XYZ file of C-alpha atoms in Angstrom:
584
model
C 187.166 -55.802 166.111
C 185.720 -52.941 164.185
C 183.720 -51.875 161.164
C 185.309 -50.186 158.154
C 183.699 -48.128 155.414
C 185.198 -45.698 152.939
C 184.981 -44.032 149.542
C 187.347 -42.507 147.011
C 185.700 -40.461 144.258
C 187.823 -38.890 141.513
C 184.927 -36.995 139.947
C 183.229 -35.155 142.762
C 183.251 -34.715 146.549
C 182.215 -37.748 148.571
C 178.582 -37.667 149.710
C 179.535 -37.397 153.374
C 176.075 -37.693 154.861
C 175.414 -40.850 152.877
C 178.850 -42.242 153.786
C 178.228 -41.613 157.482
C 174.906 -43.453 157.301
C 176.635 -46.432 155.703
C 179.289 -46.406 158.417
C 176.618 -46.231 161.115
C 174.995 -49.326 159.607
C 178.052 -51.154 161.001
C 177.554 -49.814 164.527
C 177.194 -53.331 165.991
C 180.730 -54.088 164.760
C 182.005 -51.091 166.712
C 179.637 -49.850 169.421
C 182.330 -48.027 171.415
C 182.962 -45.137 169.063
C 182.997 -43.776 165.526
C 185.591 -41.762 163.655
C 186.313 -40.540 160.161
C 189.027 -38.837 158.136
C 188.239 -36.792 155.048
C 189.964 -34.739 152.427
C 188.970 -33.825 148.882
C 187.533 -36.920 147.229
C 188.256 -39.413 150.021
C 186.422 -40.587 153.134
C 187.695 -43.178 155.622
C 185.266 -44.255 158.344
C 185.790 -46.486 161.378
C 183.467 -47.988 164.011
C 185.369 -49.062 167.114
C 185.007 -52.103 169.352
C 187.614 -51.306 171.999
C 189.835 -54.274 172.872
C 193.368 -52.899 173.293
C 194.098 -49.417 174.654
C 190.601 -48.284 175.563
C 191.688 -44.637 175.685
C 191.252 -42.010 172.993
C 194.800 -42.820 171.849
C 193.398 -46.007 170.314
C 190.712 -44.245 168.269
C 190.742 -44.477 164.481
C 191.341 -43.558 161.730
C 194.957 -42.845 162.789
C 197.089 -40.360 160.901
C 200.804 -39.648 160.585
C 202.654 -37.366 158.189
C 202.901 -40.239 155.720
C 199.670 -42.197 155.995
C 196.157 -42.674 157.371
C 195.024 -46.116 158.529
C 191.896 -47.963 159.641
C 192.206 -51.436 161.139
C 189.672 -54.158 161.874
C 190.992 -57.052 163.953
C 194.051 -57.741 166.068
C 197.792 -57.885 165.406
C 199.010 -60.513 167.850
C 202.733 -59.845 167.507
C 202.347 -56.076 167.832
C 204.444 -55.819 171.003
C 207.496 -57.334 169.318
C 207.026 -55.098 166.268
C 206.601 -52.050 168.475
C 210.002 -52.704 170.059
C 211.557 -52.561 166.588
C 209.882 -49.219 165.863
C 210.236 -47.350 169.154
C 213.745 -46.113 168.467
C 212.488 -44.160 165.425
C 208.837 -43.372 166.183
C 206.943 -41.800 169.059
C 203.828 -43.756 170.069
C 200.777 -41.968 171.459
C 199.207 -45.082 172.979
C 199.390 -48.847 173.366
C 197.206 -50.126 170.523
C 198.241 -52.609 167.862
C 196.807 -50.292 165.189
C 199.462 -47.661 165.827
C 202.086 -50.303 165.033
C 200.471 -50.679 161.600
C 200.635 -46.911 161.074
C 204.359 -46.575 161.800
C 205.222 -49.997 160.418
C 203.930 -48.992 156.986
C 206.149 -45.902 157.006
C 209.204 -47.871 158.161
C 208.946 -51.089 156.171
C 206.616 -50.267 153.295
C 203.634 -52.391 152.341
C 205.573 -55.574 151.526
C 207.644 -55.422 154.688
C 204.596 -54.718 156.839
C 202.569 -57.615 155.387
C 205.511 -59.991 155.839
C 205.786 -59.114 159.543
C 202.153 -59.045 160.664
C 200.604 -62.061 162.371
C 196.977 -61.834 163.350
C 193.459 -61.461 162.016
C 192.980 -58.173 160.261
C 191.516 -56.109 157.483
C 193.604 -52.994 156.890
C 192.930 -49.812 154.953
C 196.071 -47.729 154.414
C 196.059 -44.438 152.534
C 199.495 -43.269 151.444
C 199.087 -39.498 151.377
C 202.280 -38.688 149.465
C 201.530 -41.053 146.579
C 197.713 -40.853 146.531
C 197.615 -44.617 146.906
C 195.131 -46.757 148.845
C 195.900 -50.290 150.064
C 193.304 -52.821 151.211
C 194.863 -55.789 153.042
C 193.313 -59.014 154.350
C 194.881 -61.461 156.815
C 196.458 -64.740 155.735
C 193.545 -67.026 156.611
C 190.760 -64.603 155.695
C 189.395 -64.335 159.237
C 188.409 -60.693 158.789
C 186.363 -59.693 155.724
C 186.808 -56.805 153.318
C 184.589 -55.975 150.323
C 185.269 -53.399 147.636
C 183.593 -52.071 144.501
C 185.005 -50.017 141.644
C 182.380 -48.206 139.602
C 183.203 -45.422 137.245
C 185.932 -43.395 138.917
C 184.762 -44.377 142.357
C 186.095 -46.971 144.801
C 184.016 -48.041 147.809
C 185.077 -50.503 150.518
C 183.460 -51.984 153.608
C 183.709 -54.746 156.196
C 180.375 -56.070 154.947
C 178.417 -56.086 151.721
C 175.285 -54.222 152.875
C 176.871 -50.743 153.262
C 178.247 -50.916 149.706
C 174.847 -52.085 148.501
C 173.311 -49.070 150.230
C 175.886 -46.494 149.115
C 175.760 -47.515 145.445
C 172.020 -48.190 145.417
C 172.421 -51.768 144.189
C 169.389 -53.897 143.460
C 168.131 -56.942 141.608
C 169.402 -55.646 138.268
C 172.947 -55.656 139.653
C 172.862 -59.291 140.791
C 175.490 -61.460 139.077
C 173.931 -64.585 137.498
C 177.201 -66.521 137.739
C 177.328 -65.774 141.475
C 173.889 -67.313 141.976
C 175.015 -70.390 140.090
C 178.196 -70.464 142.196
C 176.063 -70.379 145.329
C 174.020 -73.319 144.110
C 177.267 -75.179 143.459
C 179.188 -74.420 146.666
C 176.630 -73.243 149.305
C 178.478 -69.896 149.394
C 179.741 -67.358 146.871
C 183.529 -67.794 146.606
C 185.945 -64.849 146.643
C 186.586 -62.677 144.766
C 182.922 -62.725 143.768
C 179.937 -61.420 145.695
C 176.200 -61.347 144.985
C 176.633 -58.249 142.803
C 178.519 -57.547 139.615
C 181.665 -55.482 140.181
C 181.530 -55.905 143.973
C 184.355 -58.139 145.184
C 185.526 -59.876 148.307
C 189.226 -59.333 148.804
C 190.692 -62.881 148.936
C 192.616 -64.023 151.991
C 196.332 -63.100 152.143
C 195.794 -60.486 149.442
C 196.349 -56.775 148.838
C 194.304 -54.514 146.580
C 196.133 -51.300 145.649
C 194.288 -48.372 144.098
C 196.083 -45.474 142.369
C 194.037 -42.284 142.520
C 195.937 -40.639 139.695
C 195.216 -43.374 137.169
C 192.072 -45.012 138.610
C 193.982 -48.295 138.449
C 193.266 -51.167 140.836
C 195.470 -54.242 141.107
C 195.146 -57.255 143.407
C 198.020 -59.512 144.436
C 198.722 -62.232 146.984
C 201.405 -61.517 149.605
C 201.609 -64.968 151.256
C 200.886 -68.585 150.483
C 201.467 -72.009 151.974
C 204.276 -74.027 150.427
C 204.498 -77.818 150.099
C 207.116 -79.473 152.268
C 207.687 -82.378 154.601
C 208.441 -81.916 158.281
C 211.280 -84.005 159.680
C 211.313 -85.757 163.036
C 209.715 -88.634 164.862
C 205.985 -88.708 165.529
C 206.647 -87.722 169.139
C 208.828 -84.792 168.072
C 206.181 -83.569 165.629
C 203.499 -83.954 168.294
C 205.546 -81.849 170.705
C 206.144 -79.208 168.014
C 202.419 -79.000 167.235
C 201.667 -78.606 170.933
C 204.327 -75.921 171.341
C 203.113 -73.895 168.358
C 199.470 -74.079 169.470
C 200.402 -73.084 173.015
C 202.333 -70.073 171.670
C 199.414 -69.064 169.439
C 196.907 -69.311 172.286
C 199.214 -67.377 174.622
C 199.656 -64.409 172.297
C 195.912 -64.281 171.621
C 195.089 -63.877 175.313
C 196.241 -60.242 175.224
C 193.214 -58.055 175.955
C 192.213 -55.005 177.978
C 188.621 -56.285 178.255
C 187.111 -59.529 179.660
C 188.056 -62.671 177.711
C 186.783 -66.259 177.630
C 186.706 -69.385 175.448
C 184.079 -71.297 173.534
C 183.862 -74.879 174.754
C 182.142 -77.685 172.840
C 182.200 -81.384 173.581
C 185.049 -81.949 171.114
C 188.816 -81.598 171.163
C 189.311 -78.472 169.038
C 187.884 -75.826 171.358
C 188.654 -77.989 174.384
C 192.379 -77.964 173.637
C 192.373 -74.187 173.142
C 190.545 -73.741 176.445
C 192.977 -76.091 178.215
C 195.982 -74.094 177.015
C 194.289 -70.800 177.898
C 193.554 -72.153 181.391
C 197.306 -72.511 181.940
C 197.453 -68.703 182.004
C 193.982 -67.678 183.219
C 192.707 -69.164 186.454
C 188.955 -69.805 186.674
C 188.776 -69.334 182.893
C 185.216 -68.519 181.770
C 184.022 -70.912 179.058
C 180.787 -70.729 177.075
C 178.801 -73.584 175.579
C 175.556 -74.368 173.807
C 173.451 -77.493 174.245
C 170.241 -78.686 172.591
C 167.043 -80.062 174.018
C 167.260 -82.858 171.417
C 169.601 -85.533 172.760
C 171.177 -86.602 169.469
C 172.649 -83.103 169.011
C 173.366 -82.305 172.635
C 176.961 -82.407 173.915
C 176.216 -81.183 177.422
C 177.647 -84.266 179.121
C 180.984 -84.019 177.309
C 181.060 -80.237 177.806
C 180.649 -80.629 181.557
C 183.261 -83.382 181.524
C 185.823 -81.054 179.873
C 184.893 -78.073 182.043
C 185.284 -80.095 185.245
C 188.591 -81.533 184.057
C 189.929 -78.048 183.248
C 188.431 -76.389 186.294
C 186.899 -73.725 184.065
C 183.949 -71.551 185.015
C 181.561 -72.974 182.432
C 178.372 -71.256 181.297
C 176.038 -73.615 179.432
C 172.855 -72.560 177.661
C 170.388 -75.166 176.412
C 168.640 -74.046 173.240
C 164.986 -74.774 172.806
C 164.315 -76.143 169.334
C 161.700 -73.486 168.704
C 164.272 -70.741 169.333
C 166.482 -72.167 166.618
C 163.708 -72.172 164.063
C 162.791 -68.561 164.742
C 166.238 -67.364 163.658
C 165.980 -68.471 160.014
C 164.415 -65.153 159.091
C 167.596 -63.311 160.118
C 169.889 -64.972 157.589
C 169.579 -62.262 154.972
C 170.125 -59.538 157.555
C 173.289 -61.272 158.718
C 174.894 -61.974 155.339
C 173.287 -59.757 152.656
C 173.981 -62.491 150.089
C 173.056 -66.188 149.761
C 174.675 -68.312 152.466
C 173.844 -71.890 153.423
C 175.792 -73.027 156.465
C 172.936 -73.438 158.907
C 175.187 -74.076 161.870
C 175.006 -70.276 161.966
C 171.858 -70.646 164.073
C 173.487 -72.237 167.143
C 176.610 -70.147 166.464
C 174.577 -66.974 166.814
C 173.058 -68.254 170.053
C 176.537 -69.029 171.382
C 177.913 -65.598 170.449
C 174.921 -63.782 171.894
C 175.127 -65.786 175.104
C 178.898 -65.243 175.439
C 178.780 -61.502 174.742
C 176.753 -60.892 177.905
C 179.897 -61.514 179.984
C 182.979 -61.019 177.817
C 184.067 -59.044 174.762
C 186.644 -61.542 173.440
C 186.316 -65.308 172.963
C 188.772 -67.891 171.618
C 187.401 -70.606 169.318
C 188.553 -73.919 167.858
C 187.833 -73.084 164.212
C 190.438 -74.149 161.662
C 191.607 -77.314 163.413
C 189.891 -79.640 160.935
C 191.458 -77.920 157.915
C 194.936 -77.953 159.442
C 194.945 -81.430 160.986
C 192.731 -83.387 158.526
C 189.595 -83.667 160.639
C 186.990 -84.112 157.889
C 186.272 -87.640 156.575
C 186.032 -86.225 153.042
C 189.806 -85.733 153.002
C 190.296 -89.480 153.382
C 187.435 -90.256 151.000
C 189.159 -88.240 148.263
C 192.148 -90.515 148.537
C 190.171 -93.714 148.080
C 191.658 -95.840 145.303
C 188.161 -96.885 144.224
C 187.085 -93.328 143.509
C 186.280 -92.753 139.848
C 187.847 -96.010 138.687
C 186.361 -98.484 136.240
C 182.805 -97.160 136.308
C 180.433 -96.712 133.403
C 178.088 -93.991 132.293
C 175.240 -96.420 132.927
C 176.201 -96.540 136.636
C 175.880 -92.768 136.914
C 172.622 -92.669 134.952
C 171.118 -95.270 137.256
C 172.157 -93.366 140.362
C 170.953 -90.117 138.814
C 167.536 -91.687 138.231
C 167.425 -92.836 141.868
C 168.641 -89.497 143.171
C 165.963 -87.585 141.267
C 163.216 -89.724 142.781
C 164.578 -89.917 146.306
C 165.405 -86.209 146.558
C 167.062 -85.113 149.826
C 165.749 -87.928 151.949
C 168.242 -90.039 153.865
C 168.230 -92.592 151.055
C 168.768 -89.808 148.515
C 171.804 -88.532 150.402
C 173.261 -92.050 150.491
C 172.832 -92.210 146.713
C 174.739 -88.902 146.408
C 177.658 -90.389 148.332
C 177.635 -93.439 146.083
C 177.607 -91.141 143.066
C 180.753 -89.432 144.341
C 182.622 -92.701 143.921
C 181.745 -92.751 140.228
C 182.984 -89.272 139.347
C 186.262 -89.145 137.459
C 186.615 -85.394 138.020
C 188.271 -84.769 141.379
C 186.818 -81.265 141.782
C 183.295 -82.479 141.037
C 183.746 -85.293 143.527
C 185.000 -82.898 146.164
C 182.155 -80.484 145.485
C 179.627 -83.241 146.095
C 181.357 -84.512 149.251
C 181.427 -80.935 150.564
C 177.662 -80.510 150.251
C 177.606 -78.855 146.838
C 175.388 -79.493 143.844
C 176.694 -80.925 140.579
C 176.271 -79.354 137.147
C 173.506 -81.768 136.169
C 171.563 -80.634 139.250
C 171.832 -76.936 138.365
C 171.640 -77.051 134.560
C 168.054 -75.759 134.415
C 168.984 -72.929 136.775
C 171.985 -72.067 134.598
C 169.777 -71.883 131.517
C 167.251 -69.680 133.304
C 169.991 -67.319 134.489
C 171.533 -67.161 131.027
C 174.903 -68.480 132.165
C 176.988 -69.725 129.231
C 177.172 -73.493 128.804
C 180.976 -73.406 128.916
C 181.064 -71.620 132.289
C 183.365 -73.528 134.669
C 181.107 -74.411 137.612
C 184.046 -75.625 139.722
C 186.476 -72.725 139.198
C 186.756 -71.918 142.916
C 188.104 -75.377 143.722
C 190.006 -75.802 140.473
C 192.081 -72.641 140.931
C 193.522 -74.031 144.185
C 193.921 -77.631 143.040
C 197.317 -79.070 142.110
C 199.598 -76.607 143.911
C 202.188 -79.272 144.675
C 200.442 -80.678 147.745
C 199.864 -84.401 148.094
C 197.408 -86.598 149.974
C 194.968 -84.847 152.272
C 196.964 -81.609 151.924
C 195.565 -81.123 148.394
C 192.019 -80.776 149.698
C 192.875 -79.169 152.999
C 194.554 -76.443 150.937
C 191.466 -76.074 148.735
C 189.362 -75.653 151.873
C 191.808 -73.203 153.440
C 191.516 -70.994 150.351
C 187.764 -71.273 149.783
C 185.356 -72.987 152.178
C 187.132 -71.831 155.336
C 187.302 -68.049 154.642
C 184.190 -67.744 152.487
C 181.805 -69.865 154.557
C 183.049 -70.999 157.971
C 184.992 -67.895 159.014
C 182.448 -65.602 157.351
C 179.760 -67.259 159.440
C 181.569 -66.606 162.727
C 182.591 -63.064 161.808
C 179.068 -61.929 160.917
C 177.410 -63.548 163.919
C 179.992 -62.521 166.505
C 179.957 -58.966 165.192
C 176.164 -58.873 165.375
C 176.744 -59.396 169.100
C 179.755 -57.019 169.320
C 181.940 -59.983 170.264
C 185.495 -60.513 169.031
C 186.239 -64.172 168.229
C 189.899 -65.162 167.892
C 191.123 -68.274 166.090
C 194.425 -69.634 167.538
C 194.664 -72.558 165.094
C 195.057 -70.078 162.236
C 198.252 -68.444 163.446
C 200.854 -68.161 160.676
C 203.477 -70.506 162.170
C 200.945 -73.196 163.032
C 199.377 -73.115 159.556
C 202.759 -73.397 157.862
C 203.778 -76.283 160.132
C 200.533 -78.227 159.728
C 200.844 -78.271 155.943
C 204.239 -79.973 156.155
C 202.895 -82.915 158.179
C 202.607 -86.172 156.203
C 199.355 -88.107 156.191
C 200.832 -91.012 158.122
C 201.262 -88.570 161.020
C 197.991 -86.648 160.617
C 195.662 -89.587 160.046
C 197.460 -92.595 161.524
C 195.520 -95.847 161.069
C 192.902 -93.995 159.034
C 191.719 -91.926 162.008
C 190.993 -88.298 161.059
C 192.913 -85.749 163.126
C 194.811 -88.486 164.983
C 197.824 -86.257 165.762
C 195.688 -83.540 167.325
C 193.771 -86.145 169.316
C 197.073 -87.359 170.659
C 198.026 -83.800 171.640
C 194.620 -83.332 173.280
C 195.020 -86.540 175.284
C 197.489 -84.714 177.510
C 194.985 -81.968 178.327
C 191.421 -83.341 178.124
C 189.552 -86.294 179.658
C 189.596 -89.568 177.697
C 185.799 -89.474 177.298
C 186.283 -86.387 175.120
C 189.424 -87.341 173.198
C 187.974 -90.748 172.286
C 184.499 -89.516 171.340
C 183.603 -89.523 167.616
C 183.470 -86.205 165.809
C 180.110 -84.473 166.000
C 179.250 -81.491 163.841
C 177.805 -78.260 165.221
C 174.443 -78.320 163.481
C 170.767 -77.616 164.021
C 168.492 -80.326 165.502
C 166.786 -82.606 163.007
C 163.370 -81.152 163.789
C 164.586 -77.990 162.053
C 166.419 -79.476 159.114
C 165.596 -77.928 155.799
C 162.425 -78.786 153.977
C 160.340 -77.315 151.208
C 156.715 -78.227 150.499
C 156.946 -81.012 153.047
C 160.016 -82.629 151.446
C 163.696 -82.545 152.350
C 165.712 -80.199 150.152
C 169.201 -78.834 149.780
C 170.325 -75.856 151.859
C 170.814 -73.900 148.633
C 167.230 -74.529 147.576
C 165.913 -73.396 150.949
C 167.904 -70.164 150.957
C 166.928 -69.122 147.450
C 163.283 -69.996 147.913
C 162.770 -68.475 151.353
C 165.123 -65.528 151.601
C 165.536 -64.249 148.043
C 162.048 -64.662 146.540
C 162.436 -61.584 144.343
C 165.227 -63.332 142.438
C 162.676 -65.951 141.345
C 165.227 -68.672 140.771
C 164.730 -71.241 143.536
C 162.235 -73.322 141.609
C 164.836 -73.944 138.930
C 167.141 -75.901 141.253
C 166.245 -79.573 140.961
């Protein structure tokens, strides 16, 4: 894991002192060293968190006769790729980044992207052609922002350094992005809080030509619809084999490594497979002092079953509340997944002992773990309802607000929506257009603006059943909210978090599984539960799904009343934008 920052300026020399300050703002992402490469009009900076090859041979940026590279993340299949390259290239060290350097020269950009498997954000400068490539991994585990302004291109692992380098402020905020946040609880890629500052989407490449000041973005990989063949038992065994292979290759590390362990099956299964290789595996867990949210009993049950060396920290409810003020520091733009609070505690706790941790993120998106996937397939959804039904529920919803009864009304309203993307937005915690119309007017957003573009652009790609909405999540909610959450918080603690469920082969396989295999008898994630039954205690595999959220004593409220997460963020953390009061 590392921090990247860089600038290309076609008009004048790069302001090196300012660029170095922006790079140093990412020091927590790379506390083990800093490096830079400069020539006329270009600066590439790198903060290093040393994971593989701790020697100076692993320092970056790395340069060859053909290219200069900076890498954030890990290439898990680097050893196999290195064997292909060793006959033609001399390697200085044993890092995965050096494979990227020589791989680009040997295979070109397309060939390199096709071969890499891992979590990564790459910056590659082709010296001969004056061409810069920004590359993001297939699932969007590692972030990469960029901004083109005038004849200047700036990029960074996080938004704040770009904000600082370009001097962005309230006048640069994008009104549509604020409306998007109110709709989704996050700002979907390629947008960010600011105009002309973009998130590079997952599985994408942005190529910048210095000679022409031209920037183009393209996708280098995508999931394809298909149907896996075989009996249920054969598919179960294939899923187990692919997950075991993914976990095994992600255990490579030259620094201490452990696993997150919750009371559920996702992280538990990863830890069980890791324990096959690592004896006395260290696992790290968070519990709460409020019983309804505490999984300590199930955590201890899994840890004892696996024989892992479990470290459990119980969070005091007051500690959780104190962390709300850090949200803006962590994300630099509106963000409303408040499971970030216990996630930060877990990362901070884990980083005291190890530098790398494996997590169970991505399992729900791959193996249909969210009830909303099944709800979207309900035959009753959007059928035979009248406008009067919706008006009546709207009247109730307005008066009940975000109380428990109000949230029940929202779920009932979902069944009346004929638009699939609106229905999915509501089931995923978003706000509908009638709930943000006053905000849209205040921001000056055109009435014909498509509020649901981020879901709509990924809808209808040939997938059927739960795969339609799992794909939408894989392209939007997962990289832009869930993975962004873990990246920012783990990096705040200088901890690398790896995600075995999001290996290329496992993702491609999971999206060929039919619903009758994934959700047999209407049970979400039934196939993965069956896999887990061979590795975890029955108390865990049979337990109902429990989200990783904050205790109810710290749920969101405003003026003594329950409110949406979006409302809370805008009102508490972005008061200068003066828009929160317009969300109803």
